[in-house]
PDB file of C-alpha atoms in Angstrom:
ATOM      1  CA  MET A   1       0.000   0.000   0.000  1.00  0.00           C
ATOM      2  CA  THR A   2       1.246   3.480  -0.921  1.00  0.00           C
ATOM      3  CA  ILE A   3       0.206   6.043   1.664  1.00  0.00           C
ATOM      4  CA  SER A   4      -0.140   9.477   0.088  1.00  0.00           C
ATOM      5  CA  THR A   5      -2.713  10.989   2.479  1.00  0.00           C
ATOM      6  CA  VAL A   6      -2.891  10.597   6.240  1.00  0.00           C
ATOM      7  CA  GLY A   7      -6.019  11.454   8.199  1.00  0.00           C
ATOM      8  CA  ILE A   8      -5.521  12.652  11.769  1.00  0.00           C
ATOM      9  CA  ILE A   9      -8.207  12.934  14.440  1.00  0.00           C
ATOM     10  CA  GLY A  10      -7.206  15.651  16.900  1.00  0.00           C
ATOM     11  CA  ALA A  11      -5.339  18.901  16.308  1.00  0.00           C
ATOM     12  CA  GLY A  12      -3.794  19.071  19.768  1.00  0.00           C
ATOM     13  CA  THR A  13      -0.161  18.553  20.750  1.00  0.00           C
ATOM     14  CA  MET A  14       0.136  15.040  19.358  1.00  0.00           C
ATOM     15  CA  GLY A  15      -2.158  15.511  16.364  1.00  0.00           C
ATOM     16  CA  ASN A  16      -0.485  18.632  15.028  1.00  0.00           C
ATOM     17  CA  GLY A  17       2.944  17.112  15.692  1.00  0.00           C
ATOM     18  CA  ILE A  18       2.069  14.051  13.599  1.00  0.00           C
ATOM     19  CA  ALA A  19       0.646  16.368  10.923  1.00  0.00           C
ATOM     20  CA  GLN A  20       3.921  18.301  10.771  1.00  0.00           C
ATOM     21  CA  ALA A  21       6.005  15.124  10.591  1.00  0.00           C
ATOM     22  CA  CYS A  22       3.923  13.908   7.637  1.00  0.00           C
ATOM     23  CA  ALA A  23       3.742  17.229   5.781  1.00  0.00           C
ATOM     24  CA  VAL A  24       7.487  17.937   5.822  1.00  0.00           C
ATOM     25  CA  VAL A  25       8.219  14.653   4.019  1.00  0.00           C
ATOM     26  CA  GLY A  26       5.646  15.281   1.304  1.00  0.00           C
ATOM     27  CA  ILE A  27       2.607  13.413   2.658  1.00  0.00           C
ATOM     28  CA  ASN A  28      -0.775  15.131   2.461  1.00  0.00           C
ATOM     29  CA  VAL A  29      -2.661  15.501   5.733  1.00  0.00           C
ATOM     30  CA  VAL A  30      -6.289  15.974   6.702  1.00  0.00           C
ATOM     31  CA  MET A  31      -6.407  17.079  10.352  1.00  0.00           C
ATOM     32  CA  VAL A  32      -9.848  16.983  11.947  1.00  0.00           C
ATOM     33  CA  ASP A  33     -11.034  18.392  15.272  1.00  0.00           C
ATOM     34  CA  ILE A  34     -14.397  19.281  16.785  1.00  0.00           C
ATOM     35  CA  SER A  35     -14.151  23.049  16.322  1.00  0.00           C
ATOM     36  CA  GLU A  36     -12.666  25.426  13.766  1.00  0.00           C
ATOM     37  CA  ALA A  37     -10.821  27.187  16.589  1.00  0.00           C
ATOM     38  CA  ALA A  38      -9.100  23.936  17.593  1.00  0.00           C
ATOM     39  CA  VAL A  39      -8.156  23.205  13.987  1.00  0.00           C
ATOM     40  CA  GLN A  40      -6.713  26.688  13.433  1.00  0.00           C
ATOM     41  CA  LYS A  41      -4.791  26.518  16.713  1.00  0.00           C
ATOM     42  CA  GLY A  42      -3.259  23.229  15.562  1.00  0.00           C
ATOM     43  CA  ILE A  43      -2.225  24.666  12.197  1.00  0.00           C
ATOM     44  CA  ALA A  44      -0.805  27.769  13.921  1.00  0.00           C
ATOM     45  CA  THR A  45       1.257  25.499  16.179  1.00  0.00           C
ATOM     46  CA  VAL A  46       2.703  23.713  13.146  1.00  0.00           C
ATOM     47  CA  SER A  47       3.485  27.064  11.525  1.00  0.00           C
ATOM     48  CA  GLY A  48       5.281  28.261  14.659  1.00  0.00           C
ATOM     49  CA  SER A  49       7.265  25.035  14.876  1.00  0.00           C
ATOM     50  CA  LEU A  50       8.314  25.344  11.237  1.00  0.00           C
ATOM     51  CA  ASP A  51       9.278  28.990  11.833  1.00  0.00           C
ATOM     52  CA  ARG A  52      11.687  27.852  14.549  1.00  0.00           C
ATOM     53  CA  LEU A  53      13.236  25.342  12.149  1.00  0.00           C
ATOM     54  CA  LEU A  54      13.486  28.103   9.530  1.00  0.00           C
ATOM     55  CA  LYS A  55      15.338  30.392  11.952  1.00  0.00           C
ATOM     56  CA  LYS A  56      17.765  27.558  12.694  1.00  0.00           C
ATOM     57  CA  GLU A  57      18.203  27.109   8.917  1.00  0.00           C
ATOM     58  CA  LYS A  58      17.022  23.490   9.112  1.00  0.00           C
ATOM     59  CA  ILE A  59      14.376  24.105   6.445  1.00  0.00           C
ATOM     60  CA  SER A  60      13.890  26.713   3.715  1.00  0.00           C
ATOM     61  CA  ALA A  61      11.016  29.189   3.452  1.00  0.00           C
ATOM     62  CA  GLU A  62       9.803  27.292   0.395  1.00  0.00           C
ATOM     63  CA  ALA A  63       9.817  23.986   2.295  1.00  0.00           C
ATOM     64  CA  LYS A  64       7.869  25.562   5.137  1.00  0.00           C
ATOM     65  CA  ASP A  65       5.201  26.920   2.791  1.00  0.00           C
ATOM     66  CA  ALA A  66       4.974  23.607   0.953  1.00  0.00           C
ATOM     67  CA  ALA A  67       4.529  21.682   4.218  1.00  0.00           C
ATOM     68  CA  LEU A  68       1.752  23.992   5.428  1.00  0.00           C
ATOM     69  CA  ALA A  69       0.021  23.713   2.050  1.00  0.00           C
ATOM     70  CA  ARG A  70      -0.156  19.931   2.500  1.00  0.00           C
ATOM     71  CA  ILE A  71      -2.177  20.221   5.731  1.00  0.00           C
ATOM     72  CA  LYS A  72      -5.926  20.562   5.324  1.00  0.00           C
ATOM     73  CA  GLY A  73      -7.791  21.437   8.503  1.00  0.00           C
ATOM     74  CA  SER A  74     -11.398  20.334   8.864  1.00  0.00           C
ATOM     75  CA  THR A  75     -14.237  19.818  11.327  1.00  0.00           C
ATOM     76  CA  SER A  76     -15.864  17.142   9.136  1.00  0.00           C
ATOM     77  CA  TYR A  77     -15.021  13.451   9.261  1.00  0.00           C
ATOM     78  CA  ASP A  78     -16.175  13.218   5.644  1.00  0.00           C
ATOM     79  CA  ASP A  79     -12.885  14.822   4.589  1.00  0.00           C
ATOM     80  CA  LEU A  80     -11.054  11.704   5.808  1.00  0.00           C
ATOM     81  CA  LYS A  81     -12.434   9.580   2.970  1.00  0.00           C
ATOM     82  CA  GLY A  82      -9.394  10.120   0.736  1.00  0.00           C
ATOM     83  CA  ALA A  83      -6.868   8.914   3.336  1.00  0.00           C
ATOM     84  CA  GLN A  84      -5.143   5.525   3.225  1.00  0.00           C
ATOM     85  CA  ILE A  85      -4.602   5.583   6.998  1.00  0.00           C
ATOM     86  CA  VAL A  86      -6.420   7.453   9.766  1.00  0.00           C
ATOM     87  CA  ILE A  87      -4.519   8.075  13.009  1.00  0.00           C
ATOM     88  CA  GLU A  88      -6.635   8.800  16.072  1.00  0.00           C
ATOM     89  CA  ALA A  89      -4.817  11.211  18.399  1.00  0.00           C
ATOM     90  CA  ALA A  90      -7.625  12.274  20.713  1.00  0.00           C
ATOM     91  CA  THR A  91      -7.508  12.639  24.508  1.00  0.00           C
ATOM     92  CA  GLU A  92      -6.460   9.506  26.410  1.00  0.00           C
ATOM     93  CA  ASN A  93     -10.000   8.440  27.291  1.00  0.00           C
ATOM     94  CA  TYR A  94     -11.310   4.996  26.358  1.00  0.00           C
ATOM     95  CA  GLU A  95     -14.958   5.941  25.824  1.00  0.00           C
ATOM     96  CA  LEU A  96     -14.026   8.948  23.688  1.00  0.00           C
ATOM     97  CA  LYS A  97     -11.612   6.934  21.556  1.00  0.00           C
ATOM     98  CA  LEU A  98     -14.191   4.185  21.141  1.00  0.00           C
ATOM     99  CA  LYS A  99     -16.794   6.677  19.899  1.00  0.00           C
ATOM    100  CA  ILE A 100     -14.341   8.228  17.423  1.00  0.00           C
ATOM    101  CA  LEU A 101     -13.052   4.897  16.127  1.00  0.00           C
ATOM    102  CA  LYS A 102     -16.547   3.559  15.476  1.00  0.00           C
ATOM    103  CA  GLN A 103     -17.377   6.713  13.492  1.00  0.00           C
ATOM    104  CA  ILE A 104     -14.206   6.375  11.415  1.00  0.00           C
ATOM    105  CA  ASP A 105     -14.780   2.653  10.886  1.00  0.00           C
ATOM    106  CA  GLU A 106     -18.248   3.268   9.446  1.00  0.00           C
ATOM    107  CA  LEU A 107     -17.050   6.104   7.216  1.00  0.00           C
ATOM    108  CA  VAL A 108     -13.834   5.081   5.461  1.00  0.00           C
ATOM    109  CA  ASP A 109     -13.320   2.311   2.899  1.00  0.00           C
ATOM    110  CA  PRO A 110     -12.669  -1.232   4.214  1.00  0.00           C
ATOM    111  CA  GLU A 111      -9.023  -1.254   3.066  1.00  0.00           C
ATOM    112  CA  VAL A 112      -8.123   1.890   5.063  1.00  0.00           C
ATOM    113  CA  ILE A 113      -5.860   1.290   8.070  1.00  0.00           C
ATOM    114  CA  ILE A 114      -6.900   2.758  11.403  1.00  0.00           C
ATOM    115  CA  ALA A 115      -4.225   3.527  13.994  1.00  0.00           C
ATOM    116  CA  SER A 116      -4.451   4.853  17.522  1.00  0.00           C
ATOM    117  CA  ASN A 117      -1.811   7.052  19.134  1.00  0.00           C
ATOM    118  CA  THR A 118      -2.837   5.796  22.576  1.00  0.00           C
ATOM    119  CA  SER A 119      -0.103   5.459  25.176  1.00  0.00           C
ATOM    120  CA  SER A 120      -1.972   3.114  27.488  1.00  0.00           C
ATOM    121  CA  ILE A 121      -5.261   1.725  26.134  1.00  0.00           C
ATOM    122  CA  SER A 122      -5.397  -1.870  24.859  1.00  0.00           C
ATOM    123  CA  ILE A 123      -4.995  -2.051  21.084  1.00  0.00           C
ATOM    124  CA  THR A 124      -6.645  -5.483  21.054  1.00  0.00           C
ATOM    125  CA  LYS A 125      -9.674  -4.055  22.852  1.00  0.00           C
ATOM    126  CA  LEU A 126      -9.930  -1.012  20.575  1.00  0.00           C
ATOM    127  CA  ALA A 127      -9.493  -3.149  17.458  1.00  0.00           C
ATOM    128  CA  ALA A 128     -12.304  -5.473  18.524  1.00  0.00           C
ATOM    129  CA  ALA A 129     -14.725  -2.525  18.496  1.00  0.00           C
ATOM    130  CA  THR A 130     -14.164  -2.036  14.743  1.00  0.00           C
ATOM    131  CA  SER A 131     -15.084  -4.115  11.704  1.00  0.00           C
ATOM    132  CA  ARG A 132     -11.427  -4.238  10.581  1.00  0.00           C
ATOM    133  CA  ALA A 133      -9.480  -5.572  13.561  1.00  0.00           C
ATOM    134  CA  ASP A 134      -6.805  -6.916  11.198  1.00  0.00           C
ATOM    135  CA  LYS A 135      -6.256  -3.379   9.861  1.00  0.00           C
ATOM    136  CA  PHE A 136      -5.990  -1.793  13.312  1.00  0.00           C
ATOM    137  CA  ILE A 137      -2.694  -0.979  15.038  1.00  0.00           C
ATOM    138  CA  GLY A 138      -1.196   1.215  17.726  1.00  0.00           C
ATOM    139  CA  MET A 139       1.104   3.968  16.473  1.00  0.00           C
ATOM    140  CA  HIS A 140       2.478   5.574  19.633  1.00  0.00           C
ATOM    141  CA  PHE A 141       4.394   8.751  18.857  1.00  0.00           C
ATOM    142  CA  PHE A 142       6.377  10.575  21.538  1.00  0.00           C
ATOM    143  CA  ASN A 143       6.195  14.258  22.435  1.00  0.00           C
ATOM    144  CA  PRO A 144       7.410  16.492  20.810  1.00  0.00           C
ATOM    145  CA  VAL A 145       6.617  14.457  17.686  1.00  0.00           C
ATOM    146  CA  PRO A 146       8.767  16.460  15.217  1.00  0.00           C
ATOM    147  CA  MET A 147      11.852  15.945  17.402  1.00  0.00           C
ATOM    148  CA  MET A 148      11.433  12.478  18.919  1.00  0.00           C
ATOM    149  CA  ALA A 149      12.740   9.642  16.754  1.00  0.00           C
ATOM    150  CA  LEU A 150      10.809   6.782  18.311  1.00  0.00           C
ATOM    151  CA  VAL A 151       7.446   5.339  17.276  1.00  0.00           C
ATOM    152  CA  GLU A 152       6.095   2.294  19.106  1.00  0.00           C
ATOM    153  CA  LEU A 153       4.095   0.055  16.759  1.00  0.00           C
ATOM    154  CA  ILE A 154       1.718  -1.947  18.919  1.00  0.00           C
ATOM    155  CA  ARG A 155       0.248  -5.091  17.423  1.00  0.00           C
ATOM    156  CA  GLY A 156      -3.097  -6.162  18.777  1.00  0.00           C
ATOM    157  CA  LEU A 157      -3.898  -9.861  18.759  1.00  0.00           C
ATOM    158  CA  GLN A 158      -5.692  -9.349  15.432  1.00  0.00           C
ATOM    159  CA  THR A 159      -3.256  -6.990  13.620  1.00  0.00           C
ATOM    160  CA  SER A 160      -2.162  -8.474  10.273  1.00  0.00           C
ATOM    161  CA  ASP A 161       1.411  -8.589   8.988  1.00  0.00           C
ATOM    162  CA  ALA A 162       0.401  -6.441   6.011  1.00  0.00           C
ATOM    163  CA  THR A 163      -0.973  -3.725   8.301  1.00  0.00           C
ATOM    164  CA  HIS A 164       2.131  -3.781  10.474  1.00  0.00           C
ATOM    165  CA  ASP A 165       4.463  -3.609   7.475  1.00  0.00           C
ATOM    166  CA  ALA A 166       2.587  -0.710   5.854  1.00  0.00           C
ATOM    167  CA  VAL A 167       2.627   1.317   9.076  1.00  0.00           C
ATOM    168  CA  LYS A 168       6.279   0.499   9.716  1.00  0.00           C
ATOM    169  CA  GLU A 169       7.116   1.789   6.239  1.00  0.00           C
ATOM    170  CA  LEU A 170       5.142   4.975   6.956  1.00  0.00           C
ATOM    171  CA  ALA A 171       7.031   5.545  10.219  1.00  0.00           C
ATOM    172  CA  GLU A 172      10.341   5.145   8.402  1.00  0.00           C
ATOM    173  CA  ARG A 173       9.237   7.625   5.705  1.00  0.00           C
ATOM    174  CA  LEU A 174       8.634  10.108   8.519  1.00  0.00           C
ATOM    175  CA  GLY A 175      12.269   9.695   9.539  1.00  0.00           C
ATOM    176  CA  LYS A 176      11.316   7.798  12.688  1.00  0.00           C
ATOM    177  CA  THR A 177      12.745   4.592  14.116  1.00  0.00           C
ATOM    178  CA  PRO A 178       9.864   2.204  14.800  1.00  0.00           C
ATOM    179  CA  ILE A 179       9.990  -0.599  17.335  1.00  0.00           C
ATOM    180  CA  THR A 180       7.380  -3.369  17.275  1.00  0.00           C
ATOM    181  CA  VAL A 181       5.782  -4.471  20.532  1.00  0.00           C
ATOM    182  CA  LYS A 182       2.935  -6.727  21.567  1.00  0.00           C
ATOM    183  CA  ASN A 183      -0.151  -5.314  23.209  1.00  0.00           C
ATOM    184  CA  ALA A 184       0.205  -5.012  27.005  1.00  0.00           C
ATOM    185  CA  PRO A 185      -0.419  -2.254  29.568  1.00  0.00           C
ATOM    186  CA  GLY A 186       2.096   0.545  28.979  1.00  0.00           C
ATOM    187  CA  PHE A 187       3.545  -1.293  25.975  1.00  0.00           C
ATOM    188  CA  VAL A 188       7.373  -1.109  26.346  1.00  0.00           C
ATOM    189  CA  VAL A 189       8.684   2.409  26.937  1.00  0.00           C
ATOM    190  CA  ASN A 190       6.141   3.601  29.509  1.00  0.00           C
ATOM    191  CA  ARG A 191       6.148   0.174  31.173  1.00  0.00           C
ATOM    192  CA  ILE A 192       9.812   0.764  32.029  1.00  0.00           C
ATOM    193  CA  LEU A 193       9.800   4.562  32.332  1.00  0.00           C
ATOM    194  CA  VAL A 194       6.888   5.296  34.678  1.00  0.00           C
ATOM    195  CA  PRO A 195       7.864   2.754  37.368  1.00  0.00           C
ATOM    196  CA  MET A 196      11.365   4.289  37.262  1.00  0.00           C
ATOM    197  CA  ILE A 197       9.818   7.715  37.894  1.00  0.00           C
ATOM    198  CA  ASN A 198       7.745   6.198  40.705  1.00  0.00           C
ATOM    199  CA  GLU A 199      10.888   4.705  42.279  1.00  0.00           C
ATOM    200  CA  ALA A 200      12.533   8.149  42.152  1.00  0.00           C
ATOM    201  CA  PHE A 201       9.617   9.431  44.258  1.00  0.00           C
ATOM    202  CA  PHE A 202      10.198   6.638  46.789  1.00  0.00           C
ATOM    203  CA  VAL A 203      13.879   7.662  46.974  1.00  0.00           C
ATOM    204  CA  LEU A 204      12.822  11.288  47.486  1.00  0.00           C
ATOM    205  CA  ALA A 205      10.205  10.350  50.102  1.00  0.00           C
ATOM    206  CA  GLU A 206      12.793   8.360  52.063  1.00  0.00           C
ATOM    207  CA  GLY A 207      15.040  11.423  52.177  1.00  0.00           C
ATOM    208  CA  LEU A 208      17.956   9.646  50.519  1.00  0.00           C
ATOM    209  CA  ALA A 209      18.853  12.676  48.393  1.00  0.00           C
ATOM    210  CA  THR A 210      17.519  16.018  47.200  1.00  0.00           C
ATOM    211  CA  PRO A 211      15.505  16.198  43.969  1.00  0.00           C
ATOM    212  CA  GLU A 212      18.441  17.921  42.303  1.00  0.00           C
ATOM    213  CA  ASP A 213      20.880  15.196  43.334  1.00  0.00           C
ATOM    214  CA  ILE A 214      18.510  12.381  42.351  1.00  0.00           C
ATOM    215  CA  ASP A 215      18.143  13.896  38.881  1.00  0.00           C
ATOM    216  CA  ALA A 216      21.858  14.666  38.576  1.00  0.00           C
ATOM    217  CA  GLY A 217      22.684  11.080  39.569  1.00  0.00           C
ATOM    218  CA  MET A 218      20.466   9.599  36.875  1.00  0.00           C
ATOM    219  CA  LYS A 219      21.663  12.057  34.243  1.00  0.00           C
ATOM    220  CA  LEU A 220      25.349  11.560  34.931  1.00  0.00           C
ATOM    221  CA  GLY A 221      25.285   7.936  36.071  1.00  0.00           C
ATOM    222  CA  CYS A 222      22.831   6.571  33.491  1.00  0.00           C
ATOM    223  CA  ASN A 223      23.446   9.046  30.664  1.00  0.00           C
ATOM    224  CA  GLN A 224      19.837  10.233  30.671  1.00  0.00           C
ATOM    225  CA  PRO A 225      19.211  13.687  29.133  1.00  0.00           C
ATOM    226  CA  ILE A 226      16.763  14.625  31.908  1.00  0.00           C
ATOM    227  CA  GLY A 227      16.326  13.325  35.438  1.00  0.00           C
ATOM    228  CA  PRO A 228      13.242  11.282  36.404  1.00  0.00           C
ATOM    229  CA  LEU A 229      11.746  13.918  38.716  1.00  0.00           C
ATOM    230  CA  ALA A 230      12.156  16.730  36.177  1.00  0.00           C
ATOM    231  CA  LEU A 231      10.676  14.399  33.577  1.00  0.00           C
ATOM    232  CA  ALA A 232       7.712  13.673  35.868  1.00  0.00           C
ATOM    233  CA  ASP A 233       7.067  17.412  36.077  1.00  0.00           C
ATOM    234  CA  MET A 234       7.155  17.583  32.277  1.00  0.00           C
ATOM    235  CA  VAL A 235       4.827  14.605  31.786  1.00  0.00           C
ATOM    236  CA  GLY A 236       2.475  15.646  34.584  1.00  0.00           C
ATOM    237  CA  LEU A 237       2.425  14.038  38.031  1.00  0.00           C
ATOM    238  CA  ASP A 238      -1.270  13.247  37.627  1.00  0.00           C
ATOM    239  CA  VAL A 239      -0.489  11.341  34.440  1.00  0.00           C
ATOM    240  CA  CYS A 240       2.288   9.372  36.151  1.00  0.00           C
ATOM    241  CA  LEU A 241      -0.040   8.492  39.027  1.00  0.00           C
ATOM    242  CA  ALA A 242      -2.833   7.429  36.684  1.00  0.00           C
ATOM    243  CA  VAL A 243      -0.476   5.165  34.752  1.00  0.00           C
ATOM    244  CA  MET A 244       0.801   3.505  37.929  1.00  0.00           C
ATOM    245  CA  ASP A 245      -2.781   2.903  39.072  1.00  0.00           C
ATOM    246  CA  VAL A 246      -3.568   1.275  35.709  1.00  0.00           C
ATOM    247  CA  TYR A 247      -0.529  -1.010  36.003  1.00  0.00           C
ATOM    248  CA  LEU A 248      -1.495  -2.045  39.528  1.00  0.00           C
ATOM    249  CA  ALA A 249      -5.047  -2.822  38.430  1.00  0.00           C
ATOM    250  CA  GLU A 250      -4.033  -4.633  35.223  1.00  0.00           C
ATOM    251  CA  PHE A 251      -1.110  -6.675  36.557  1.00  0.00           C
ATOM    252  CA  GLY A 252      -2.204  -7.094  40.179  1.00  0.00           C
ATOM    253  CA  ASP A 253       1.450  -6.849  41.207  1.00  0.00           C
ATOM    254  CA  SER A 254       2.359  -4.726  44.241  1.00  0.00           C
ATOM    255  CA  LYS A 255       5.557  -3.552  42.556  1.00  0.00           C
ATOM    256  CA  TYR A 256       3.332  -1.112  40.669  1.00  0.00           C
ATOM    257  CA  ARG A 257       2.059   0.546  43.865  1.00  0.00           C
ATOM    258  CA  ALA A 258       2.217   4.328  43.427  1.00  0.00           C
ATOM    259  CA  CYS A 259       4.478   6.149  45.874  1.00  0.00           C
ATOM    260  CA  PRO A 260       2.367   7.886  48.567  1.00  0.00           C
ATOM    261  CA  LEU A 261       4.383  11.085  48.048  1.00  0.00           C
ATOM    262  CA  LEU A 262       3.434  11.131  44.364  1.00  0.00           C
ATOM    263  CA  ARG A 263      -0.202  10.733  45.405  1.00  0.00           C
ATOM    264  CA  GLU A 264       0.173  13.593  47.904  1.00  0.00           C
ATOM    265  CA  TYR A 265       1.625  15.945  45.290  1.00  0.00           C
ATOM    266  CA  VAL A 266      -1.281  15.213  42.961  1.00  0.00           C
ATOM    267  CA  ALA A 267      -3.815  15.721  45.777  1.00  0.00           C
ATOM    268  CA  ALA A 268      -2.211  19.102  46.459  1.00  0.00           C
ATOM    269  CA  GLY A 269      -2.555  20.117  42.811  1.00  0.00           C
ATOM    270  CA  ARG A 270       1.207  20.117  42.316  1.00  0.00           C
ATOM    271  CA  LEU A 271       1.109  18.487  38.904  1.00  0.00           C
ATOM    272  CA  GLY A 272       4.336  19.783  37.383  1.00  0.00           C
ATOM    273  CA  ARG A 273       5.034  22.346  34.709  1.00  0.00           C
ATOM    274  CA  LYS A 274       1.394  22.758  33.723  1.00  0.00           C
ATOM    275  CA  THR A 275       0.560  24.086  37.215  1.00  0.00           C
ATOM    276  CA  LYS A 276       3.935  25.846  37.664  1.00  0.00           C
ATOM    277  CA  GLN A 277       4.609  23.639  40.685  1.00  0.00           C
ATOM    278  CA  GLY A 278       5.524  19.984  40.964  1.00  0.00           C
ATOM    279  CA  VAL A 279       8.716  18.546  42.386  1.00  0.00           C
ATOM    280  CA  TYR A 280      10.243  21.822  41.195  1.00  0.00           C
ATOM    281  CA  SER A 281       8.821  25.343  40.869  1.00  0.00           C
ATOM    282  CA  TYR A 282       8.444  26.940  37.432  1.00  0.00           C
TER     283      TYR A 282
END
């Protein structure tokens, strides 16, 4: 399958990032959201991101204009009919994703691939709600999409080899490095990452070191570009807590018990950068 047009549901951070990644390599994009304001905000975000690349001389003015011209914003799902793949990048809410996926499934041709950018919801479960489970796959991009090289390709129990191969080829065209994983809570990266962040909170709660020293230790000792506590502030402490609670419920293993200090920070509204206060102040 040759993918020349990608449909994207959601013009938020992930949706517009995926749109930019597609547009700069010559792939047409239809980006759909519920309101014109949301669509225009998403396009403006892409334009601003491309402007920054232009200032750094990483792209030309002509390339920027050409990329923007490839992105069509819309509030109508009907505009997705010309796409060979539709990527759902809506809020991480199962009921919402289910509603969107059923609408897409009924609308687009049977051969169209449907992908979800979910970071935690079961691909097997989402696929089963459609009439094309074999053409359903997880395509988990990382934020910020234009900069991050990784894409997790999550195969549900029903995902066909042909679907996987077509989506892997698309990821490579975007300049990404895809890894293939089986469906499981947290997939691979977050399954390892979030418990590490949680353990950093246990270390902090036990008073073993300051936040600064914990982060410096992991940066310098493990060659990580950012420490786990600073990363938690970036991700959102509420998100980290929610993920740990999902792991505990899904696996039934006490090793996924959320640190009480993490729970306290969330209860206090100290969620990280988005509230200007988390482990650190912003």
